[in-house]
Coordinates of C-alpha atoms in Angstrom, one line a residue:
M164 CA 19.2 -11.6 -14.1
L165 CA 15.8 -13.0 -15.1
S166 CA 13.8 -11.9 -18.5
M167 CA 10.3 -9.6 -18.0
K168 CA 8.6 -13.3 -20.9
E169 CA 10.7 -15.6 -17.4
A170 CA 10.0 -13.5 -14.2
I171 CA 5.8 -13.7 -15.3
E172 CA 5.8 -17.3 -16.2
N173 CA 6.9 -18.3 -12.7
Y174 CA 5.0 -15.6 -11.1
V175 CA 2.2 -17.3 -13.3
E176 CA 2.8 -21.1 -11.7
G177 CA 3.0 -19.7 -7.8
C178 CA 0.6 -18.1 -7.8
V179 CA -1.5 -21.6 -8.4
G180 CA -0.1 -22.7 -5.3
K181 CA -1.4 -19.0 -3.6
V182 CA -4.7 -19.2 -4.3
D183 CA -4.9 -23.5 -2.9
C184 CA -3.8 -22.2 0.3
P185 CA -5.5 -23.0 3.3
A186 CA -7.0 -19.5 4.2
Y187 CA -5.9 -18.9 7.6
K188 CA -1.8 -19.3 6.5
L189 CA -3.0 -16.9 3.7
F190 CA -5.0 -14.5 6.8
M191 CA -1.6 -15.5 8.8
K192 CA 0.5 -13.9 5.7
A193 CA -0.9 -11.1 5.0
I194 CA -0.8 -9.1 8.6
L195 CA 2.4 -9.9 8.4
A196 CA 2.4 -7.9 5.5
G197 CA -0.5 -5.3 7.0
M198 CA 1.8 -4.6 9.7
M199 CA 5.4 -4.7 7.3
I200 CA 3.6 -2.1 5.0
A201 CA 2.3 0.2 8.2
F202 CA 5.7 0.6 10.3
G203 CA 7.5 2.4 6.5
A204 CA 4.2 4.2 7.1
A205 CA 4.5 4.6 10.5
G206 CA 9.0 5.7 10.3
S207 CA 7.9 8.0 6.8
S208 CA 5.8 9.8 9.5
V209 CA 8.7 10.0 11.8
A210 CA 11.5 11.1 9.4
A211 CA 8.9 13.6 7.0
H212 CA 6.7 15.8 9.8
D213 CA 8.4 18.4 11.3
I214 CA 9.9 19.0 7.7
V215 CA 7.7 22.0 6.2
N216 CA 9.2 21.8 2.1
V217 CA 6.4 19.3 0.6
G218 CA 9.0 18.7 -1.7
I219 CA 12.2 17.6 0.7
A220 CA 9.2 16.6 3.4
R221 CA 7.4 13.3 0.4
L222 CA 11.4 13.0 -0.5
V223 CA 12.7 11.8 3.0
A224 CA 8.9 9.7 3.2
G225 CA 9.6 8.0 0.1
V226 CA 13.2 6.8 1.7
V227 CA 12.0 5.4 3.6
F228 CA 8.7 3.8 2.9
P229 CA 9.6 1.3 1.0
M230 CA 10.8 -0.3 4.1
G231 CA 7.9 -2.4 4.7
L232 CA 7.2 -3.4 1.4
M233 CA 11.2 -4.9 1.2
M234 CA 10.1 -6.9 4.2
V235 CA 7.2 -7.9 3.0
V236 CA 9.1 -9.7 -1.2
M237 CA 12.1 -10.2 1.9
T238 CA 9.5 -12.3 3.7
G239 CA 7.1 -14.0 0.9
A240 CA 4.1 -12.3 3.0
E241 CA 1.6 -11.9 1.3
L242 CA 0.2 -8.0 0.2
F243 CA -3.1 -6.7 -1.3
T244 CA -1.4 -4.7 -4.0
G245 CA 0.5 -6.6 -4.9
D246 CA -2.0 -9.7 -5.4
C247 CA -3.9 -7.8 -8.4
L248 CA -0.9 -9.7 -10.2
A249 CA -2.3 -12.6 -9.6
I250 CA -5.1 -11.6 -12.7
M251 CA -2.7 -12.4 -14.9
A252 CA -2.5 -16.7 -13.5
T253 CA -6.8 -16.2 -13.9
V254 CA -6.4 -15.0 -18.1
Q255 CA -4.4 -18.3 -18.0
K256 CA -6.8 -20.4 -17.0
K257 CA -4.3 -21.9 -14.0
H258 CA -7.2 -21.1 -11.6
T259 CA -10.9 -20.0 -11.2
A260 CA -12.1 -15.8 -11.0
L261 CA -13.4 -17.4 -8.0
K262 CA -10.3 -18.6 -6.3
L263 CA -9.0 -15.4 -7.6
I264 CA -11.4 -13.8 -5.9
R265 CA -11.4 -15.6 -2.9
M266 CA -7.0 -15.3 -2.5
L267 CA -7.5 -11.2 -2.2
V268 CA -10.8 -10.8 -0.4
V269 CA -9.1 -12.6 2.1
V270 CA -5.3 -11.0 1.9
Y271 CA -7.6 -7.9 2.2
L272 CA -9.1 -8.7 5.7
G273 CA -5.3 -9.7 6.5
N274 CA -3.0 -6.7 5.5
L275 CA -6.3 -4.8 7.2
L276 CA -6.0 -6.3 10.7
G277 CA -2.4 -6.5 10.3
S278 CA -2.4 -2.3 9.9
L279 CA -4.6 -2.1 12.7
M280 CA -2.6 -3.2 15.3
L281 CA 0.1 -1.7 14.5
T282 CA -1.5 1.8 14.5
C283 CA -2.5 0.8 18.2
I284 CA 0.7 -0.5 19.6
D285 CA 2.9 2.4 18.2
Y286 CA 0.0 4.7 19.7
V287 CA 0.3 2.8 23.0
S288 CA 4.3 3.6 22.2
G289 CA 4.1 6.7 22.6
Q290 CA 6.2 7.8 19.7
Y291 CA 3.5 10.1 18.6
N292 CA 4.8 12.2 20.7
Y293 CA 7.7 13.4 19.3
S294 CA 8.7 17.7 19.7
S295 CA 6.4 17.8 21.2
G296 CA 3.2 16.1 20.5
I297 CA 3.5 17.9 16.4
L298 CA 4.2 14.0 15.3
G299 CA 0.9 13.2 17.0
A300 CA -0.6 16.4 14.4
Y301 CA 1.0 15.8 11.6
T302 CA -0.4 12.4 11.7
I303 CA -3.8 14.4 11.7
K304 CA -3.1 16.2 9.1
V305 CA -1.7 13.5 6.9
A306 CA -5.4 11.1 7.5
L307 CA -7.1 14.6 7.3
G308 CA -6.2 15.2 3.4
K309 CA -6.6 10.9 2.3
C310 CA -10.6 11.7 4.0
N311 CA -11.1 14.6 2.2
L312 CA -10.1 13.6 -0.8
D313 CA -13.4 13.2 -4.4
F314 CA -13.6 9.9 -5.4
T315 CA -12.8 10.7 -9.0
T316 CA -9.0 11.6 -7.5
A317 CA -8.8 9.1 -5.5
L318 CA -9.7 6.1 -7.4
A319 CA -7.4 8.1 -10.3
S320 CA -4.5 7.8 -7.9
G321 CA -5.1 4.3 -6.6
I322 CA -5.2 3.8 -10.5
L323 CA -1.4 5.0 -11.1
C324 CA -0.2 3.6 -7.5
N325 CA -0.2 0.0 -8.4
I326 CA 1.5 0.3 -11.8
L327 CA 4.4 1.7 -9.5
V328 CA 3.7 -1.2 -6.6
C329 CA 3.3 -3.9 -9.3
A330 CA 6.2 -2.8 -10.9
A331 CA 8.0 -3.0 -8.1
V332 CA 6.9 -7.1 -7.3
M333 CA 7.8 -7.0 -10.9
L334 CA 11.7 -6.2 -11.3
A335 CA 12.2 -7.4 -8.4
A336 CA 10.9 -11.0 -9.3
R337 CA 13.2 -10.8 -12.2
A338 CA 16.1 -10.6 -10.0
K339 CA 18.3 -13.4 -9.2
D340 CA 19.4 -11.9 -5.6
V341 CA 18.6 -10.3 -2.4
T342 CA 20.4 -6.8 -3.3
G343 CA 19.1 -6.9 -7.4
K344 CA 15.2 -7.4 -5.5
L345 CA 15.7 -4.8 -2.5
L346 CA 17.1 -2.2 -5.2
C347 CA 14.0 -2.9 -7.6
C348 CA 12.0 -2.2 -4.9
F349 CA 13.2 1.0 -3.2
F350 CA 13.2 3.0 -6.2
I351 CA 9.9 2.3 -7.6
I352 CA 8.1 3.0 -4.3
L353 CA 10.2 6.4 -3.7
L354 CA 8.6 7.4 -7.0
F355 CA 5.0 6.6 -5.7
V356 CA 5.6 8.2 -2.3
V357 CA 7.1 11.2 -3.8
S358 CA 4.4 11.4 -5.3
G359 CA 2.0 10.9 -3.8
Y360 CA -0.4 8.5 -5.1
E361 CA -3.1 6.1 -2.8
H362 CA -2.1 2.6 -1.2
C363 CA -5.4 1.0 0.4
V364 CA -2.9 -0.8 2.6
A365 CA -0.8 2.0 3.6
N366 CA -4.1 4.2 4.1
M367 CA -5.1 1.2 6.8
Y368 CA -2.5 2.6 8.5
Y369 CA -2.7 6.5 8.1
V370 CA -6.0 6.7 8.8
P371 CA -6.8 5.2 11.3
A372 CA -3.3 6.6 13.2
G373 CA -5.2 10.5 12.8
M374 CA -7.9 8.9 14.0
I375 CA -6.4 7.4 17.2
A376 CA -4.5 10.4 17.7
K377 CA -7.6 12.6 17.0
L378 CA -8.8 11.4 20.1
N379 CA -5.7 13.1 22.0
P380 CA -5.8 17.2 23.2
L381 CA -2.4 17.2 23.3
Y382 CA -2.0 16.4 19.4
V383 CA -5.4 19.0 18.4
K384 CA -4.4 21.4 19.9
D385 CA -0.9 21.3 17.6
A386 CA -2.7 20.4 13.9
M387 CA -5.0 24.1 15.2
E388 CA -2.6 26.0 16.2
Q389 CA -0.6 24.6 13.7
Y390 CA -2.2 24.1 10.7
G391 CA -5.3 25.9 11.3
Y392 CA -7.4 23.7 11.6
T393 CA -11.4 23.6 13.3
A394 CA -13.5 22.1 15.0
Q395 CA -15.2 21.5 12.4
Q396 CA -12.5 20.5 9.6
L397 CA -11.4 17.7 12.4
S398 CA -14.8 16.3 12.0
T399 CA -14.5 14.9 9.1
L400 CA -11.7 12.6 10.3
N401 CA -14.1 9.9 10.3
I402 CA -15.0 6.0 9.7
P403 CA -17.1 6.9 7.0
N404 CA -15.2 9.2 5.2
F405 CA -12.1 7.3 6.1
I406 CA -14.4 4.9 3.3
F407 CA -16.5 6.0 1.9
N408 CA -13.9 8.9 0.5
N409 CA -11.1 6.8 0.8
L410 CA -10.4 3.3 1.3
I411 CA -12.9 2.4 -1.5
P412 CA -12.3 4.8 -4.2
V413 CA -8.7 3.5 -3.2
T414 CA -8.8 -0.6 -3.6
I415 CA -10.4 -0.7 -6.6
G416 CA -8.4 2.7 -8.6
N417 CA -5.5 0.0 -7.0
I418 CA -7.5 -3.6 -8.7
V419 CA -7.7 -1.4 -12.2
G420 CA -4.0 0.0 -12.6
G421 CA -2.5 -3.9 -11.4
M422 CA -5.2 -5.6 -12.7
A423 CA -5.7 -3.8 -17.1
F424 CA -3.2 -1.1 -16.6
F425 CA -0.3 -3.4 -15.8
G426 CA -0.6 -6.8 -15.2
I427 CA -2.7 -8.6 -18.7
P428 CA -0.8 -5.7 -20.1
L429 CA 2.4 -7.3 -18.8
M430 CA 1.1 -10.5 -19.7
Y431 CA 0.7 -10.0 -23.8
I432 CA 3.2 -8.7 -23.9
N433 CA 6.0 -10.6 -23.1
G434 CA 4.0 -13.4 -25.3
V435 CA 2.8 -15.2 -22.1
G436 CA -0.6 -16.0 -22.8
G437 CA -0.7 -15.3 -25.6
K438 CA 0.8 -14.8 -29.1
K439 CA 4.1 -13.4 -29.0
A440 CA 4.3 -9.6 -29.3
N441 CA 6.8 -8.6 -32.6
R442 CA 9.7 -6.6 -31.5

C-alpha cells in the first residue's frame, strides 16, 4: 500500500484534471456513478426485503450495497460524496473554489439523472414483484422512512455517512492492487449501511423508487397490510418531503462530513498542505 500521505498527494494532483474536465464528460461519468450506486441500493433491497430482524436485514443489505462503490472506484466514474474530498486540492490552491463548486454541481446532477434512470428501468423490469409484491411494499417502507426524517437527524446521519464513504475512497486510493481496493470499499461501506446512515446519491434511488412503487395499488395494499401504514402516512411520501426532509439536509451533511470532518483534517494530520504532524 501507499502511505496515506502519498495517497493524498496523488488524489490532490488528480483533482486538477477532474475540475478542468469538460462538463459533458464529467456529467456522463456522474450518470454512470449514479446508476452504479442505484444498482447497489436495488440489490440490497432485494436481499433484505423479507428479513424481519432489523440488524440481520441491515447486515445482509450491507454485504450487497458496497458493490456500487466498487464499480465506481474501478471504472473511474464520478460520485458526488467521494468528490467532496476535492476540497483538499482547493485548500492547497490547486484550483479555485468556484471550480470545485462547478464540478460538484455537475456531478450531483449527473448522479441524480443516473439514479432516476435506473429507478425507472428497475421498476419496468418487474423486480418489485418479488415475494408476491412484498419487495414493492418494502421499497415504499424504506422511502417513507427517509421522507419523514427531521432536519437535524438527516443532517447528522449525512455527516456520519460521508466520513465513512470518504474513508473508503482514501483507503482504496492507498491500495496498489485491485483486491486491496475492493476490500477497502467493502468493509467500510458495509459499516455505513449496517449503521443506517444517509447517503444523498443512494437516496436518489431509494425515495424515487418508493414513489414509483406507490403508484401500484398492489404494493400499496401490501404496505398497509405488512407494515400497518395508513393512507395519510403514505401521503407523506412525496417530492416536497423528499427534497426538504431528506435530500437537502443529507446533502449538506454529506458535504460537511466529507470536507470538514474528514478531508481537511486527514490532509493536515498527514503533513500535506501544512506543517507535518508530530507522530
